[in-house]
Coordinates of C-alpha atoms in Angstrom, one line a residue:
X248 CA 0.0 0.0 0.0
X249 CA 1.4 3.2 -1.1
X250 CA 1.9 5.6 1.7
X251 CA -0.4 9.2 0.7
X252 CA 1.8 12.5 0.4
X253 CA 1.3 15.8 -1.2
X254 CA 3.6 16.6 -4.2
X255 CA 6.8 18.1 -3.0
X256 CA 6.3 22.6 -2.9
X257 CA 2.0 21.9 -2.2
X258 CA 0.1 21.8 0.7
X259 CA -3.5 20.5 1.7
X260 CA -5.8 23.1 3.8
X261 CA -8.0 22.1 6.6
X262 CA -11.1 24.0 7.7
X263 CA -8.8 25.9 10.0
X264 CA -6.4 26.8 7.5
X265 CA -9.0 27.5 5.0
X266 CA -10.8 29.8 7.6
X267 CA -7.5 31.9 7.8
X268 CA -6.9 32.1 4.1
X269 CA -10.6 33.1 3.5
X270 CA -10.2 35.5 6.0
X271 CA -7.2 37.8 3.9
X272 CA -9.0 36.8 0.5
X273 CA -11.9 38.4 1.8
X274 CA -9.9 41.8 2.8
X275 CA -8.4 42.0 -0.1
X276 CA -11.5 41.4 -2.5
X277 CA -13.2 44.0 -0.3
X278 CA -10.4 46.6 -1.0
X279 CA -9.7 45.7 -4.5
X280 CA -13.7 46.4 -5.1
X281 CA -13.5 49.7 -3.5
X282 CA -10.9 50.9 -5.3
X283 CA -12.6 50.2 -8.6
X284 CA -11.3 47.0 -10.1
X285 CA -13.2 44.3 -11.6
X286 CA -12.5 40.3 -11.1
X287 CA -11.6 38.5 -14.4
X288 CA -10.2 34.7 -14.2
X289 CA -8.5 32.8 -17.2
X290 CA -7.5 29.1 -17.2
X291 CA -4.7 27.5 -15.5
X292 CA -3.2 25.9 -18.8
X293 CA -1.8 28.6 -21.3
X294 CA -0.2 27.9 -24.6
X295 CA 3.6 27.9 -23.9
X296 CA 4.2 30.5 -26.9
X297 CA 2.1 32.4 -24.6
X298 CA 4.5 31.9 -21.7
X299 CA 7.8 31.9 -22.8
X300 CA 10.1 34.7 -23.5
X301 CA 7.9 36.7 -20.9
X302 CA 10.4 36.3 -17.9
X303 CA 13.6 35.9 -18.8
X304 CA 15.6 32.9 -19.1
X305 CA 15.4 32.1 -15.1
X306 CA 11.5 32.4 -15.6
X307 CA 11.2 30.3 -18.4
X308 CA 13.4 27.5 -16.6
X309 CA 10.5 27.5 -14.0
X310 CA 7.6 27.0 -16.4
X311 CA 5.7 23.3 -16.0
X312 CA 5.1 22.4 -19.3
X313 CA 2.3 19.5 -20.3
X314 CA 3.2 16.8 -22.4
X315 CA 0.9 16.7 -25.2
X316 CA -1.6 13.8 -25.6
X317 CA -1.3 10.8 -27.4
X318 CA 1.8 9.3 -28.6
X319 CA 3.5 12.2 -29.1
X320 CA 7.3 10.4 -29.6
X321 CA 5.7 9.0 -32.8
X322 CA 6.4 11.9 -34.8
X323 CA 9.4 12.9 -33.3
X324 CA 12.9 12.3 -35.3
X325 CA 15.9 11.1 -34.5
X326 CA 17.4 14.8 -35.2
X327 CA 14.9 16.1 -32.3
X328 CA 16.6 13.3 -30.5
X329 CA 19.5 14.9 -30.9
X330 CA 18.6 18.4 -30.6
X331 CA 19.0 18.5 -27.1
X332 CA 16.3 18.6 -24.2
X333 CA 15.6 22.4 -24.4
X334 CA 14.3 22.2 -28.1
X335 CA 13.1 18.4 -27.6
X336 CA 10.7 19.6 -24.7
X337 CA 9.3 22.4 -27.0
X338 CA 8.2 19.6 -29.4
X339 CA 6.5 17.4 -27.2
X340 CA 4.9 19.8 -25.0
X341 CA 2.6 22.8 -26.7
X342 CA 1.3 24.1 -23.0
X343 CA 2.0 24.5 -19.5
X344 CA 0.7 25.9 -16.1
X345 CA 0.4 29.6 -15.9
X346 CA 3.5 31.2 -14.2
X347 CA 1.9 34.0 -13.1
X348 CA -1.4 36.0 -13.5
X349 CA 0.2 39.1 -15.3
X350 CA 0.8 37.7 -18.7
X351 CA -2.0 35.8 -18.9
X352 CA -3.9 39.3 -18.4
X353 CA -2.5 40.8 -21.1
X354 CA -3.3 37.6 -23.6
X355 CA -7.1 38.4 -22.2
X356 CA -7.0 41.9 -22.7
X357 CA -5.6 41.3 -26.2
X358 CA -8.3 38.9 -26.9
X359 CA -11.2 41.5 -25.4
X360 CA -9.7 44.6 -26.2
X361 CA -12.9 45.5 -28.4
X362 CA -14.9 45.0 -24.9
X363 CA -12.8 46.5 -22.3
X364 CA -13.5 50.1 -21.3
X365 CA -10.2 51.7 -20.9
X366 CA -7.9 52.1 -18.8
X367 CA -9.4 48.9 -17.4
X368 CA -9.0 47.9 -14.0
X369 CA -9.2 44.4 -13.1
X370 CA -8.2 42.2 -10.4
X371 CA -7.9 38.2 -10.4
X372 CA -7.4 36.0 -7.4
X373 CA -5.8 32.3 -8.8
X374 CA -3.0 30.1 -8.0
X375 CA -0.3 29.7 -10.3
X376 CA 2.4 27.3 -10.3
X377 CA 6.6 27.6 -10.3
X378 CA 8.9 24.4 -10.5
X379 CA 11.2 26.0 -8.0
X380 CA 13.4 24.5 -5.6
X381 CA 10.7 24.7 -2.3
X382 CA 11.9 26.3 0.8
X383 CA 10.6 28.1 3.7
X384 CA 7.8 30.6 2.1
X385 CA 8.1 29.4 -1.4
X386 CA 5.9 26.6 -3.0
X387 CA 5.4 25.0 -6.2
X388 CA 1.8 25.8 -6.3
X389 CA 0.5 29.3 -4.5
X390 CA -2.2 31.8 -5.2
X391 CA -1.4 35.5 -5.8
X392 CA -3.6 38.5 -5.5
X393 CA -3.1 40.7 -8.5
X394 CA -4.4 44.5 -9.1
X395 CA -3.8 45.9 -12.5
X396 CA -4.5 48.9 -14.3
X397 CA -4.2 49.1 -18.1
X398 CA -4.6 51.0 -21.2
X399 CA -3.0 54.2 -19.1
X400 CA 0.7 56.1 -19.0
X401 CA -0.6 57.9 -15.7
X402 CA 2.1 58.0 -12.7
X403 CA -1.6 58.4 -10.8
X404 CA -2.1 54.7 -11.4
X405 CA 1.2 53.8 -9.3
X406 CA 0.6 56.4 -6.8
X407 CA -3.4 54.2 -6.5
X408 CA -1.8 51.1 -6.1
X409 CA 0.8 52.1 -3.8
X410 CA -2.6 53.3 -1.9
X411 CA -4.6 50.1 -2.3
X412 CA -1.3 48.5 -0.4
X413 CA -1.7 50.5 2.3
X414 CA -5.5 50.0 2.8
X415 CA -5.0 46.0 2.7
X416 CA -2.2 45.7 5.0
X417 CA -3.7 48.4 7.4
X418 CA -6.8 46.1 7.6
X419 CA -4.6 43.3 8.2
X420 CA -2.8 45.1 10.7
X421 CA 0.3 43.5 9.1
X422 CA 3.4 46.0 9.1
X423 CA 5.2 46.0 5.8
X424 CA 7.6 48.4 3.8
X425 CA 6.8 49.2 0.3
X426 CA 10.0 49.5 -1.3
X427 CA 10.2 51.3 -4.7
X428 CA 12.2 51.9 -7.8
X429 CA 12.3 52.9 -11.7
X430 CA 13.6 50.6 -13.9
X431 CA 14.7 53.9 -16.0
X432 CA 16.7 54.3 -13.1
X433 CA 18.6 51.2 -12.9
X434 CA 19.0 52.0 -16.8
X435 CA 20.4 55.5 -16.7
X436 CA 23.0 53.6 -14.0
X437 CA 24.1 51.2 -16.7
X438 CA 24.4 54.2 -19.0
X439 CA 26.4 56.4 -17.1
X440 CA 29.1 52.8 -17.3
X441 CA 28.7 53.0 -20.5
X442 CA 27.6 49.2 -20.5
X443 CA 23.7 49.8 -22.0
X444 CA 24.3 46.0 -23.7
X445 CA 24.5 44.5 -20.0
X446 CA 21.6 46.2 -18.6
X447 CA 20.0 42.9 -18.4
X448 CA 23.0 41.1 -16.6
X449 CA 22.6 43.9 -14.1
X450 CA 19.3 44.0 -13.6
X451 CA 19.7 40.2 -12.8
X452 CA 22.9 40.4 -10.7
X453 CA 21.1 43.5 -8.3
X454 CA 17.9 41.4 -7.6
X455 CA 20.2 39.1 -5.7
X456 CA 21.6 41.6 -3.5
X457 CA 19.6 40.8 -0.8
X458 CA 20.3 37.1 -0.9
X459 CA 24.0 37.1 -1.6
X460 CA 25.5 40.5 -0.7
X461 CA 27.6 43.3 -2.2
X462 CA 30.5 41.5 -3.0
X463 CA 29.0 38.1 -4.4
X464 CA 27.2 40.4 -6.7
X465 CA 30.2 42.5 -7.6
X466 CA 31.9 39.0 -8.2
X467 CA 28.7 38.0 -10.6
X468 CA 28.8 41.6 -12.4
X469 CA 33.1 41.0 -13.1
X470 CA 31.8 37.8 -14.6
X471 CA 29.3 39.5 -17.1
X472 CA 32.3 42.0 -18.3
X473 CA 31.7 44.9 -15.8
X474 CA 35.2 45.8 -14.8
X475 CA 36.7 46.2 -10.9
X476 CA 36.4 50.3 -12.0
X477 CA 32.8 49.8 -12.3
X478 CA 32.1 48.0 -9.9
X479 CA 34.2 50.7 -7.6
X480 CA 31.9 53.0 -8.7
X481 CA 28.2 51.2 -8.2
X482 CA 29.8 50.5 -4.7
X483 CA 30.2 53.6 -3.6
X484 CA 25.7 54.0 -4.6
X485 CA 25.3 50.5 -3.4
X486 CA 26.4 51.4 -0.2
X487 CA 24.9 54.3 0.2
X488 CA 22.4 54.9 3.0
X489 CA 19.8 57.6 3.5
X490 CA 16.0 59.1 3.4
X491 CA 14.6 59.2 -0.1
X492 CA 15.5 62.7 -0.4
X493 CA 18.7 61.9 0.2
X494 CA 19.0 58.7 -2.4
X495 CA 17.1 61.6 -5.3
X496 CA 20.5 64.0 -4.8
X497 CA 22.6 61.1 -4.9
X498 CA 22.0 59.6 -8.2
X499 CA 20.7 63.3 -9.5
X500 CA 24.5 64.0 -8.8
X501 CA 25.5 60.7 -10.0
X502 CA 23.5 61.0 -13.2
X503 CA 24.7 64.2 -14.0
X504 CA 22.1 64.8 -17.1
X505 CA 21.4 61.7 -18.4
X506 CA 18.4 62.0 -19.4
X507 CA 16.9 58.1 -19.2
X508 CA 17.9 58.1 -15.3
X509 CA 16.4 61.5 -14.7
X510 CA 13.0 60.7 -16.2
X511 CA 13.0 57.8 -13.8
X512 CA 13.8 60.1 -10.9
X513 CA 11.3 61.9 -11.8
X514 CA 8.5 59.4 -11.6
X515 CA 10.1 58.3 -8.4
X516 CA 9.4 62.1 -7.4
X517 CA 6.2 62.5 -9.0
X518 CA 5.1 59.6 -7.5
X519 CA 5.8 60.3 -4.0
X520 CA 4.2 63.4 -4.4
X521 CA 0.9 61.5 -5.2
X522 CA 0.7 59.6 -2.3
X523 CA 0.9 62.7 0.2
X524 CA -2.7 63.0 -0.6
X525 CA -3.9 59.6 0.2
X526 CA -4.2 60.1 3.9
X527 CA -2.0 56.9 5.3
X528 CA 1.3 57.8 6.8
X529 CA 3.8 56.6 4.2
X530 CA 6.9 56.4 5.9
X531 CA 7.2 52.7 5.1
X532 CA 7.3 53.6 1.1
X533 CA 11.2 53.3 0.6
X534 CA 12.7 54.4 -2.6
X535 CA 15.8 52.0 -3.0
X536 CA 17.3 52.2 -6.1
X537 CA 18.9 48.9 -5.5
X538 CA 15.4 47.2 -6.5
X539 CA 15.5 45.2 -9.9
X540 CA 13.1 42.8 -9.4
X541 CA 13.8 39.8 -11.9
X542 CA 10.8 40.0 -14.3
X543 CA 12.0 40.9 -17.4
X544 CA 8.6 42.7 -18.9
X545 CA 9.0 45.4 -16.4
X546 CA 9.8 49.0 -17.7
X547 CA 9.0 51.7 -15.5
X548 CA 8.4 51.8 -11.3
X549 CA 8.8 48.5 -9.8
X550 CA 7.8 47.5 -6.1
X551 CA 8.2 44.7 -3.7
X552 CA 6.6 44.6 -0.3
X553 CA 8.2 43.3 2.7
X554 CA 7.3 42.9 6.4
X555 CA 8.4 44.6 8.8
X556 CA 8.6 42.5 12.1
X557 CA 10.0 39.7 10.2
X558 CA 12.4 38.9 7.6
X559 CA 10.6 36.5 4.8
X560 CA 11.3 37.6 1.7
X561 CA 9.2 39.4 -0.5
X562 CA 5.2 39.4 0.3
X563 CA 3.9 41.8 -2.5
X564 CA 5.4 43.2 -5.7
X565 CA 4.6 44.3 -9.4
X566 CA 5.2 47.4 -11.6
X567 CA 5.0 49.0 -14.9
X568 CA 5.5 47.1 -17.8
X569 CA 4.8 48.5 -21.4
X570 CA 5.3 45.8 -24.1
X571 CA 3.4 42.9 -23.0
X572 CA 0.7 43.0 -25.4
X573 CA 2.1 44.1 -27.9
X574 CA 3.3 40.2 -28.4
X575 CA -0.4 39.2 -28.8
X576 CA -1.3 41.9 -31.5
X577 CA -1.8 45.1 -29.3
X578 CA 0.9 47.8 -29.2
X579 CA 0.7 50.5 -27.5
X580 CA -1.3 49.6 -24.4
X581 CA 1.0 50.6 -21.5
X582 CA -0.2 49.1 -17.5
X583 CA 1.3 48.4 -14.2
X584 CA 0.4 46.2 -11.6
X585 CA 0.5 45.1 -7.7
X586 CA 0.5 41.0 -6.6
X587 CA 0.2 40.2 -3.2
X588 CA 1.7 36.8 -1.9
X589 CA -1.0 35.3 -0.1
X590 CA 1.1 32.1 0.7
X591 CA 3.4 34.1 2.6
X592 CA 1.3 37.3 3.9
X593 CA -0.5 34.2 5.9
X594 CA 2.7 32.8 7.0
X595 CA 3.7 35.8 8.3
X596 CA 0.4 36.8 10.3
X597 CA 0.7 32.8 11.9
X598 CA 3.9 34.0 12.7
X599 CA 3.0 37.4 14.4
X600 CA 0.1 36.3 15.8
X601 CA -1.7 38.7 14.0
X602 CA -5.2 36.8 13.1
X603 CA -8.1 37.1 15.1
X604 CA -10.5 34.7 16.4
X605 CA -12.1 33.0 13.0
X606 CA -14.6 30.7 13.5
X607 CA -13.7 27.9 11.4
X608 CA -16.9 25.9 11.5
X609 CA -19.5 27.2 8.7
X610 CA -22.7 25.9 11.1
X611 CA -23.7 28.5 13.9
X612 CA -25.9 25.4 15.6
X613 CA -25.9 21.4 15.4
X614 CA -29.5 19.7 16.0
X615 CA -29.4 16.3 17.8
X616 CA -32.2 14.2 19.1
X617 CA -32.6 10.7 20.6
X618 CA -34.7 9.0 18.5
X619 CA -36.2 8.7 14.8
X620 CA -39.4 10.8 15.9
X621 CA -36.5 13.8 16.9
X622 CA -34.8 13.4 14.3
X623 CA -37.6 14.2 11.7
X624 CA -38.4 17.1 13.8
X625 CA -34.9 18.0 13.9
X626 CA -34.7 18.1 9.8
X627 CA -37.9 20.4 9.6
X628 CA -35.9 22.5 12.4
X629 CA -32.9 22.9 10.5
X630 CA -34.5 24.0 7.3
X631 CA -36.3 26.7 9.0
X632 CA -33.2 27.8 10.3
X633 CA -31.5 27.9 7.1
X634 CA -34.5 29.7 5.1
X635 CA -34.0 32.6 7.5
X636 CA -30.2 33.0 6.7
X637 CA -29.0 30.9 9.6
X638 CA -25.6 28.2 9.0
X639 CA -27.2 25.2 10.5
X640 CA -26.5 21.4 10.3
X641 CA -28.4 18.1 11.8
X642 CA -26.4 15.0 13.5
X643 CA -27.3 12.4 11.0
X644 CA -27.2 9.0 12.7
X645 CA -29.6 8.7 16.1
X646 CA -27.1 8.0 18.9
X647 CA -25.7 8.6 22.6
X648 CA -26.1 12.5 22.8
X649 CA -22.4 12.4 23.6
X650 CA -21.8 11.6 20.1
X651 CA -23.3 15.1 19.1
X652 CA -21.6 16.9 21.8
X653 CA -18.2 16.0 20.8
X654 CA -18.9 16.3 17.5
X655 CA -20.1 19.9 18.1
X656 CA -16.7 21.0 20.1
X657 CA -14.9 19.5 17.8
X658 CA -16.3 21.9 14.5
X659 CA -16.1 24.3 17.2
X660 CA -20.1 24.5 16.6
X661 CA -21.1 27.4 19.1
X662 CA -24.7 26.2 19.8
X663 CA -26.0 22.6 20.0
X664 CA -30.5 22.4 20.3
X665 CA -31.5 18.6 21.4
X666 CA -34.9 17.7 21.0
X667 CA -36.0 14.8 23.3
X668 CA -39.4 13.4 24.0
X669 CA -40.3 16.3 26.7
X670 CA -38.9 19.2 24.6
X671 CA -41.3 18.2 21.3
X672 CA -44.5 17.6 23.7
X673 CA -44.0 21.5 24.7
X674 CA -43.0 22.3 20.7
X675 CA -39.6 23.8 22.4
X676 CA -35.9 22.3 22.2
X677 CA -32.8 22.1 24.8
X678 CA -30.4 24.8 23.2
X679 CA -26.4 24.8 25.0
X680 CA -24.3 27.5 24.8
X681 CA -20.7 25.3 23.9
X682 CA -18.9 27.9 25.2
X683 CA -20.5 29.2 28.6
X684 CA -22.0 25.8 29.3
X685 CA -25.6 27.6 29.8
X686 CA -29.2 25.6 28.7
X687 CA -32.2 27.1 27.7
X688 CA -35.5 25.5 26.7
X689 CA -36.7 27.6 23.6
X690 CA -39.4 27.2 20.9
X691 CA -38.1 27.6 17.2
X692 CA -38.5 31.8 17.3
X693 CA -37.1 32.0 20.1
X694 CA -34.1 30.0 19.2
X695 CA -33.5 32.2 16.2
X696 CA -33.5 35.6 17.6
X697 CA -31.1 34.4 20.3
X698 CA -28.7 32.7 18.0
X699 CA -29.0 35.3 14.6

């Protein structure tokens, strides 16, 4: 007999566990509603052409890809054969499970552009699936929490998102910096080397910092043709601490008039200015021009979230990114975007202790009887219960009333009514608080107004 286990980066949920997660999806629906945006799914499959090329090489290493159906060897050659597993993989395997929920958003916007009203705000709660190496706070399979706008060049968009993260992890009462940055930024750094060509093997080399440190990326950089001169001078900004005021006259003095890392100071500034007006103290928005994030389709302001009490990676990020469509048949259609990690905003609030008390049963009362004449009583009970809004279940089998009591604390059922012989002769039933231990005998109206 083959002992049952999860594949390796997924989890099962309980009700407990289920009870939590509900508990964030439910604030962050709320907030994404209010701020305008509209819920849109598409499927967990994509076409691969879809996926690839979206993420950069790292990215499209993570993809899982489907084998197709059939015998699909049959019509492969012995030249595929040899062609090497990269291009061998492409031929037996036309889709795979989405990545993430951003590119698939801009296939569905490509496909209903003629239906969208634009900019068009939408938001889309799904899991999505990596074949990383799991770990502590990453999975293979995880759900993300996406707000995008689209079909906009607005710096008023960034400055609403950067709002929306407030309202969601105020409501969580989860403490977590914003960090932010331009991608013209990191650019106009790359410029000033004179190494434009490598601005990709930077981008890549920088998102590490955090993981590796200075000197492991300096080593990385020295690798990609960046010389020990260059890599004295990103030091120097690197290393650099200070306010963002402070980090703006750094690199305005390190830019020196180039142009490309102006323009993205100046979203950084315009930006900031925004958010001044949204009434949340934003001392936790950090402009850090050290921030790449990996994702190859960004091209403007990028930002990652992180919590504050405790160091686990990043729990929300996104940005702008211009081109996406474009590869599905619609230039021009510029939009940024905000993901929050569910998998790991939860792990963190276990962590802190920050959830409340959720009941995790979905009844609010359990009906039990001692005999078949209660327990048809007991049905027409329930369903009177339920017709008036109220979560209510019935003890199936007729046993020991013990067996419905335990049952009850286990569910962590608040109320439990038991109709015996002498409660039914006076139309009434025995209800127990499970908490307080208290008893009341109460007809059917007066059972629901106590309990509603």
């Amino acid at each position: 007999m083959q002992k049952p286990s999860n594949a390796r980066g997924t989890r099962d949920f309980g009700p407990k566990e289920m009870a939590k997660r509900n508990y964030v999806f439910n604030i962050i629906r709320k907030h994404f509603e209010q701020f305008g945006f509209q819920a849109i799914e598409t499927p967990a499959i994509e076409n691969l052409s879809t996926l690839t090329g979206k993420y950069g090489d790292e990215g499209d290493q993570l993809l899982f890809k489907i084998l197709n159906s059939g015998d699909y060897l049959s019509k492969l050659t012995e030249q595929d054969l040899q062609e090497g597993s990269k291009k061998f993989t492409y031929k037996v395997s036309e889709k795979g499970l989405r990545y993430d929920l951003t590119v698939p958003f801009a296939r569905f916007v490509s496909m209903n552009r003629n239906d969208l009203a634009f900019p068009f705000r939408r938001y889309q709660i799904q899991p999505v699936w990596r074949a990383d190496r799991p770990q502590k706070g990453r999975y293979r399979e995880f759900y993300q929490c996406d707000a995008d706008i689209i079909g906009s060049n607005s710096l008023l968009n960034e400055a609403d998102l950067i709002t929306l993260f407030q309202a969601i992890f105020n409501s969580l009462n989860l403490k977590a910096n914003l960090v932010i940055n331009s991608r013209k930024v990191l650019a106009g750094v790359v410029d000033v080397l004179g190494m434009n060509e490598h601005f990709v093997d930077f981008a890549v080399a920088i998102d590490k910092l955090d993981k590796i440190g200075w000197d492991s990326v300096a080593k990385e950089l020295i690798e990609k043709e960046f010389t020990e001169d260059h890599c004295a001078v990103l030091s120097e900004l690197i290393l650099f601490e200070g306010n963002n005021l402070a980090k703006i006259d750094k690199l305005t003095s390190f830019f020196n008039g180039n142009s490309q890392g102006l323009a993205g100071l100046k979203e950084i500034e315009d930006v900031l200015r925004f958010i001044q007006q949204n009434g949340f103290v934003n001392t936790n928005i950090i402009f850090d021009y050290r921030l790449a994030r990996g994702l190859s389709y960004y091209t403007g302001l990028i930002f990652e979230g992180k919590a504050i009490d405790i160091p686990f990676g990043s729990i929300a990020g996104g940005g702008r990114y211009d081109n996406l469509t474009t590869d599905f048949g619609l230039p021009n259609m510029s939009g940024v975007g905000l993901s929050f990690g569910i998998e790991r905003m939860i792990d963190v609030m276990d962590a802190l202790n920050l959830f409340p008390e959720i009941p995790f049963s979905g009844s609010k009362i359990l009906f039990a009887y001692f005999d078949e004449a209660g327990q048809t009583q007991a049905f027409q009970y329930v369903n009177e219960l339920r017709k008036q809004g109220i979560p209510s279940e019935i003890y199936p089998e007729v046993a020991k009333i013990k067996k419905p009591f335990e049952f009850a604390d286990k569910k962590r059922i608040p109320f439990v009514a038991v109709l015996g012989a002498q409660e039914m002769a006076q139309n009434k039933m025995n209800l127990k608080n499970m908490e307080s231990g208290e008893q009341e005998l109460l007809s059917l109206h007066e059972l629901m107004e106590k309990i509603k």
